[in-house]
Coordinates of C-alpha atoms in Angstrom, one line a residue:
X30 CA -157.3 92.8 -134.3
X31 CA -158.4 94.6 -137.6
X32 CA -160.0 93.1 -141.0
X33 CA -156.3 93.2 -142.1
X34 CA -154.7 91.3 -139.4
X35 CA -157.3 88.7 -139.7
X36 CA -156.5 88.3 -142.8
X37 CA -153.0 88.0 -142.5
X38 CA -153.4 85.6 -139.8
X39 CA -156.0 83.6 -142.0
X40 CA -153.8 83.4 -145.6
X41 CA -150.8 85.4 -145.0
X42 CA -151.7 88.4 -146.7
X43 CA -154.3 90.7 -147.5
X44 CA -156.0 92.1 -150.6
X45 CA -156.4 95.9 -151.6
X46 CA -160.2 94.8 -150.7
X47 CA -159.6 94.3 -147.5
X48 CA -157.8 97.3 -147.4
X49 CA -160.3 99.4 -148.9
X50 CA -162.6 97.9 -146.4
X51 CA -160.1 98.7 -143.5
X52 CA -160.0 102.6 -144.7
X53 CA -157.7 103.5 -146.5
X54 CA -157.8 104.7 -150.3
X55 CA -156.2 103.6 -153.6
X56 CA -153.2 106.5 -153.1
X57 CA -152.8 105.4 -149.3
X58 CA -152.4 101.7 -150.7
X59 CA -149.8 103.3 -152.8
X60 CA -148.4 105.3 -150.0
X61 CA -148.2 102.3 -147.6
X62 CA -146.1 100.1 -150.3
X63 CA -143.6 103.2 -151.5
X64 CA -143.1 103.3 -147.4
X65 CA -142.6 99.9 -147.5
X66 CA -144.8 99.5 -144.7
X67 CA -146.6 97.0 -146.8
X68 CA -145.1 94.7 -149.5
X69 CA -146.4 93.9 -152.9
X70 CA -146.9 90.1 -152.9
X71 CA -148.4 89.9 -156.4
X72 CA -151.3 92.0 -157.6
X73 CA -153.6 92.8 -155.8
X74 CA -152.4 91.4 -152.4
X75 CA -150.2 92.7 -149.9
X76 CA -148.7 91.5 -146.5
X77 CA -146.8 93.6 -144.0
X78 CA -143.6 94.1 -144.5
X79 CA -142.0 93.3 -141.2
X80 CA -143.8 90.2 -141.7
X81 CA -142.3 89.3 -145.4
X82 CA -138.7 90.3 -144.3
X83 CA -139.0 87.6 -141.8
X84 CA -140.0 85.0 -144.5
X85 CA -137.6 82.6 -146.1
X86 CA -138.2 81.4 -149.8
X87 CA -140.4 78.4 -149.0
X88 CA -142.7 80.5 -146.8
X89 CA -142.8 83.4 -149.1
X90 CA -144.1 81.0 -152.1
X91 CA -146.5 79.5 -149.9
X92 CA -148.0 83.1 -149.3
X93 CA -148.0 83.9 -153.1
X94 CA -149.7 80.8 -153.7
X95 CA -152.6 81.4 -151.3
X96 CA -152.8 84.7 -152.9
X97 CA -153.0 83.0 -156.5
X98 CA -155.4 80.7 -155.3
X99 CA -157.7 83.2 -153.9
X100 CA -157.4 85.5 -157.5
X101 CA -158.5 82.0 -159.8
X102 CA -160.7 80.2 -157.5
X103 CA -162.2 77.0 -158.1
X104 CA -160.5 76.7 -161.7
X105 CA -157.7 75.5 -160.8
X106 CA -155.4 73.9 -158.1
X107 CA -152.1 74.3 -156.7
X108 CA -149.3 71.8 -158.0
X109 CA -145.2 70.8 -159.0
X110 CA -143.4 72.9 -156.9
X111 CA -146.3 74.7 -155.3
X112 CA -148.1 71.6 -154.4
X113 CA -144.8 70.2 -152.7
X114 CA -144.6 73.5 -150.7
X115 CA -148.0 73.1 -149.6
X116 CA -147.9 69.7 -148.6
X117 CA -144.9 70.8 -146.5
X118 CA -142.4 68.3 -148.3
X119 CA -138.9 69.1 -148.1
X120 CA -137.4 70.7 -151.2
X121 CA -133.6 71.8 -152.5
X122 CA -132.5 73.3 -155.7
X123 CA -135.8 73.8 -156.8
X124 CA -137.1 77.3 -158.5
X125 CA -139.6 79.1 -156.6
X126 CA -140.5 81.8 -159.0
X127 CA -143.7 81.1 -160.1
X128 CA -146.7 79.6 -158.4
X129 CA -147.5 76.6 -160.4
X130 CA -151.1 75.5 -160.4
X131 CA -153.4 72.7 -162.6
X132 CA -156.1 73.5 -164.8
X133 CA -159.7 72.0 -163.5
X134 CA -161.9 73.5 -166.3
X135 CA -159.9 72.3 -169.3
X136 CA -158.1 75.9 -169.8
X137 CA -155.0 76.1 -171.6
X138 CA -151.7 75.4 -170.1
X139 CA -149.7 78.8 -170.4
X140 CA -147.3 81.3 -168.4
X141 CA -148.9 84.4 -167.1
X142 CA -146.6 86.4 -165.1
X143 CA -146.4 84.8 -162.3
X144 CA -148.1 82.0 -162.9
X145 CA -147.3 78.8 -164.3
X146 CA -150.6 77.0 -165.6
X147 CA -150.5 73.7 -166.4
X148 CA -153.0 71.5 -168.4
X149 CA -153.5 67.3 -168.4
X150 CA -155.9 65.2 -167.1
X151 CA -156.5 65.5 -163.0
X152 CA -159.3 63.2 -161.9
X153 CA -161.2 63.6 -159.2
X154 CA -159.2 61.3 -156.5
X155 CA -156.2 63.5 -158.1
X156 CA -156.8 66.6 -155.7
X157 CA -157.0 66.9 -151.6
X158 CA -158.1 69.9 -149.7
X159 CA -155.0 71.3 -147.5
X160 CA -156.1 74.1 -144.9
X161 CA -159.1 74.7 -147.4
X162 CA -157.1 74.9 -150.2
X163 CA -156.7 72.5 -153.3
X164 CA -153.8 70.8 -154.3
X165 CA -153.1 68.2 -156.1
X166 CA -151.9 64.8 -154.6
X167 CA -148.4 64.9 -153.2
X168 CA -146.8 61.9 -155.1
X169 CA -148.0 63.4 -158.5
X170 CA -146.5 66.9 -156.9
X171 CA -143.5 65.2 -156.1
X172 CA -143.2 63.2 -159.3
X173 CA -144.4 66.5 -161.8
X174 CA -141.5 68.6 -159.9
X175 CA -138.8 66.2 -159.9
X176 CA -139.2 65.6 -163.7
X177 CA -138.4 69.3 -164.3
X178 CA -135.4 69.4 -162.1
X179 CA -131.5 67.7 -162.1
X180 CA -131.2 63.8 -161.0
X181 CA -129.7 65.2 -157.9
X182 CA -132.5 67.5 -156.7
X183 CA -134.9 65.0 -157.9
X184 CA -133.5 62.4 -155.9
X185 CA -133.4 64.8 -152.5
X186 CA -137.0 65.5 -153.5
X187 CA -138.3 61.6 -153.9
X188 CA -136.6 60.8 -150.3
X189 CA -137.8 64.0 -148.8
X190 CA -141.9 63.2 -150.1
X191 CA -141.0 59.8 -148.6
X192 CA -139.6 60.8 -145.9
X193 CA -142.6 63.3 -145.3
X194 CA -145.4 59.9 -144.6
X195 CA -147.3 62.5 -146.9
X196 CA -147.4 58.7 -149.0
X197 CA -145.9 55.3 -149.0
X198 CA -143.5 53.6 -151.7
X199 CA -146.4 52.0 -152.7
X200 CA -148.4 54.9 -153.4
X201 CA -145.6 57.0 -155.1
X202 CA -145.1 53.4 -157.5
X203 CA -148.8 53.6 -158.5
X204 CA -148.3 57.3 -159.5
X205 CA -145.0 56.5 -161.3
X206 CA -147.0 54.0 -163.5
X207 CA -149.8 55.9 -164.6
X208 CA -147.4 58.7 -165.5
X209 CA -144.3 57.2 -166.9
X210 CA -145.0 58.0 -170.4
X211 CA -145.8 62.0 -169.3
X212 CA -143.3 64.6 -170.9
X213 CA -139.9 64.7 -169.3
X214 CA -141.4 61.8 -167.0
X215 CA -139.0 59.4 -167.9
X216 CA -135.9 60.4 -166.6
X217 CA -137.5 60.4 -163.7
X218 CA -137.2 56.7 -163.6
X219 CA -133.6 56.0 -163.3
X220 CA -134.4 57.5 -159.9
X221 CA -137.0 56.7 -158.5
X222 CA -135.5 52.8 -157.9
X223 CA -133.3 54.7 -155.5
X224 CA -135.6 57.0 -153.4
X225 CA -135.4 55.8 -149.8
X226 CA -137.7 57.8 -147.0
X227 CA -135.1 56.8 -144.3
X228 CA -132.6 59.1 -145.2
X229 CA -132.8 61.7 -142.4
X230 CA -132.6 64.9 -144.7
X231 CA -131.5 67.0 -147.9
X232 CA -127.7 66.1 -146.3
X233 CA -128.0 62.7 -145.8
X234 CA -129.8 61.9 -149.6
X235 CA -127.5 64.2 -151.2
X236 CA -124.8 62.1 -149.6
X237 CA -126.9 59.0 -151.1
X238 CA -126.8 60.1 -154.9
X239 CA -123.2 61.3 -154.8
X240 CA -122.3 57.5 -153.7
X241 CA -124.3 56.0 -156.6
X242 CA -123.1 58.4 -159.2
X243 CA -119.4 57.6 -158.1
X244 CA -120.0 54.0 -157.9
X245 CA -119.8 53.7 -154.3
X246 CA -121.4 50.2 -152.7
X247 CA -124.7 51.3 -151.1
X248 CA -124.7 52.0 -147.5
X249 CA -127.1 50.5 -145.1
X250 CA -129.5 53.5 -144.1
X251 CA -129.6 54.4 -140.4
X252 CA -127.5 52.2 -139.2
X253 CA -128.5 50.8 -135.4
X254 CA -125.6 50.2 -133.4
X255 CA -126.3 48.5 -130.0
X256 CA -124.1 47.9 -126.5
X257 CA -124.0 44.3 -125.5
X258 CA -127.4 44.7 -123.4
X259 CA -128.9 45.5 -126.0
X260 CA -129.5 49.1 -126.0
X261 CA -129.4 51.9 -128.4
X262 CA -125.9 53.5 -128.5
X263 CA -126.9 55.5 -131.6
X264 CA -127.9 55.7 -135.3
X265 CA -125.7 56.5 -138.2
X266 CA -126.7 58.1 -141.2
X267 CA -124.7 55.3 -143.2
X268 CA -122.8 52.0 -142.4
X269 CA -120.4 49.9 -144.5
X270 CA -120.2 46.9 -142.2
X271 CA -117.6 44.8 -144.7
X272 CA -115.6 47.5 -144.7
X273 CA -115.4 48.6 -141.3
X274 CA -116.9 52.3 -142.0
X275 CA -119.5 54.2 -140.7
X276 CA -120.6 57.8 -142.2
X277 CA -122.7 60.6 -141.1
X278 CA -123.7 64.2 -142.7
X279 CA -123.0 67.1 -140.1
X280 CA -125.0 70.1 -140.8
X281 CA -125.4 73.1 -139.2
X282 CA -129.3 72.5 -138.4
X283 CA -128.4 69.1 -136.8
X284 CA -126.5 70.5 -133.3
X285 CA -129.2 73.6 -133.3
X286 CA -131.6 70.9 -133.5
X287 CA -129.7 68.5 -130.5
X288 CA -129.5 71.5 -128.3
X289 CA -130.9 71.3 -124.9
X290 CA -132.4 74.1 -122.3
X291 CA -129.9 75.4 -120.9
X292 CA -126.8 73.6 -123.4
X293 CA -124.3 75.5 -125.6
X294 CA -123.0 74.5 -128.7
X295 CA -120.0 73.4 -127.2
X296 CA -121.7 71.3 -124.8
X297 CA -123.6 69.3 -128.1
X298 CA -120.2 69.3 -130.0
X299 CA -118.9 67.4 -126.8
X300 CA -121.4 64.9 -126.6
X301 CA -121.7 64.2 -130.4
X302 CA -117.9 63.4 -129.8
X303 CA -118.5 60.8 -126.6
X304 CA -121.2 59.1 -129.2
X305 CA -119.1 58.8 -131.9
X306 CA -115.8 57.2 -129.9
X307 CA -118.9 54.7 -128.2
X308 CA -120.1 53.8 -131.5
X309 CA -116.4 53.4 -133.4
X310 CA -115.2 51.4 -130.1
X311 CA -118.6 48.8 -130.2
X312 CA -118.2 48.4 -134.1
X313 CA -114.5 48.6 -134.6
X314 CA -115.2 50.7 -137.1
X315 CA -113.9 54.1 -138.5
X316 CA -115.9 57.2 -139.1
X317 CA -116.1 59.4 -141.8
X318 CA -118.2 62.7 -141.8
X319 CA -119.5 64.7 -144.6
X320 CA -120.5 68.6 -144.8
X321 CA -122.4 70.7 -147.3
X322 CA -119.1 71.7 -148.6
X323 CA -118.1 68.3 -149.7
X324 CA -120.6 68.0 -151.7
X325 CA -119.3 70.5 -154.4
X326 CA -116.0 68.8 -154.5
X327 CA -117.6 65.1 -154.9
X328 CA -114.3 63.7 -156.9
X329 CA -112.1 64.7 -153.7
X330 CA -114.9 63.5 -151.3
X331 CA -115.1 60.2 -152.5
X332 CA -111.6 59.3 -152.9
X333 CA -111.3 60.3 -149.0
X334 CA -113.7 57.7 -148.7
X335 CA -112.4 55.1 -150.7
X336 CA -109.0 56.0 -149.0
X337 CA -111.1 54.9 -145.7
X338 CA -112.8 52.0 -147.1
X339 CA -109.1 51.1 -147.7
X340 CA -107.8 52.0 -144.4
X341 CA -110.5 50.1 -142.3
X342 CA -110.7 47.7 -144.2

């Protein structure tokens, strides 16, 4: 393995030092990208092609902000959007663009290609070390990004950082209340009351804020439904009990994720399908299932669920 493939393997991309180092000249660098052999992460760093291609958008930030953080060193530390990515927190509908990052030695907040920096006070218990790189805390990443983004990605964001264990409700609270009064912090609070770490993903808390902004009762979370000798027959993603109705969010990822050795799709559709008729027999209840495409016709999704409220009820 070369200087360049260590490096790759160490940050996810190498600089044109390494390069240099490795042999090859400024007009084979150039050579190299123009072949796209290489690819151009930012200025200055490269990682191989092949390798990019394969990257969605959360791992191709993550790469650009190891390569930000190696170009500004110690002055500053990765945060918003960046932090999140870092901390490996779930994230939807938020922009990826620019790495953002926090000042450390009081320089101005300002954009610079690429690079969003941001200024305000960061005290010392304010940044961790992840993988040897600073970022700052993941409820004030969590809180910072969600304040720049919609109630409805903010809300997916606040369950996801829960959801994550990367902090507790307690912990996220604290943050809130040093940092209520922040710029575009405030919205953030008709929220936050709602965040909930046991919704199961993106799906599930999207399904969450679409039943609040419609004025649906709130669901029970997770819902445990049990034979009579007292063992699991399975978890919903939500449960009206006084109305006789359970939910769940179907995505795509969720039967790859069931899948066996050896098990077809089918096979997992099948199953799901014995669960569900076990669970609707032992509750007397209905079922209703959501998908992402519901989601962008919410008025028609909900009245299908009132129309089932109704019906089981």
């Amino acid at each position: 393995m070369d200087e360049l493939d260590l490096a790759v393997v160490r940050d996810g991309f190498f600089t044109r030092q390494h390069a240099k180092a490795a042999g090859y000249a400024d007009r084979e660098i150039t050579t190299m990208v123009r072949r796209k052999e290489w690819h151009r992460v930012r200025r200055g760093a490269y990682a191989p092609a092949a390798m990019w291609a394969e990257l969605d958008d959360v791992g191709r930030h993550r790469v650009r902000s190891s390569a930000v953080l190696h170009a500004l060193g110690p002055r500053v530390a990765l945060s918003h959007a960046s932090g999140v990515v870092r901390h490996d927190i779930d994230l939807w509908r938020v922009p990826l663009d620019r790495v953002h990052v926090t000042r450390l030695d009081g320089g101005p907040g300002r954009i610079e290609g690429d690079v969003v920096h941001h200024e305000g006070f960061v005290g010392h218990d304010d940044i961790v070390e992840v993988n040897g790189q600073r970022v700052v805390r993941p409820e004030r990443c969590v809180l910072e990004t969600a304040s720049r983004i919609d109630t409805e990605a903010a809300w997916c964001l606040l369950d996801s950082g829960l959801r994550s264990t990367r902090f507790d409700r307690e912990q996220l609270d604290a943050a809130y209340s040093i940092m209520e009064h922040w710029p575009f912090m405030r919205r953030v609070g008709t929220v936050l009351p709602f965040a909930d770490g046991r919704s199961g993903s993106i799906g599930e808390s999207r399904g969450a804020a679409m039943f609040k902004r419609y004025g649906v009762p709130r669901p029970i979370l997770q819902y445990e439904v049990r034979r009579p000798d007292g063992t699991l027959a399975g978890i919903t993603d939500w449960a009206w009990p006084q109305f006789g109705l359970l939910g769940e969010f179907d995505g795509r990822v969720k039967y790859g994720r069931l899948l066996k050795p050896g098990q077809e799709p089918g096979d997992v559709v099948f199953e799901e399908k014995r669960r569900e008729d076990e669970l609707r027999e032992l509750t007397r209840s209905m079922m209703i299932r959501f998908i992402w495409s519901d989601y962008d016709r919410p008025a028609e999704s909900i009245e299908r669920l009132f129309r089932a409220m109704r019906r089981a009820g």
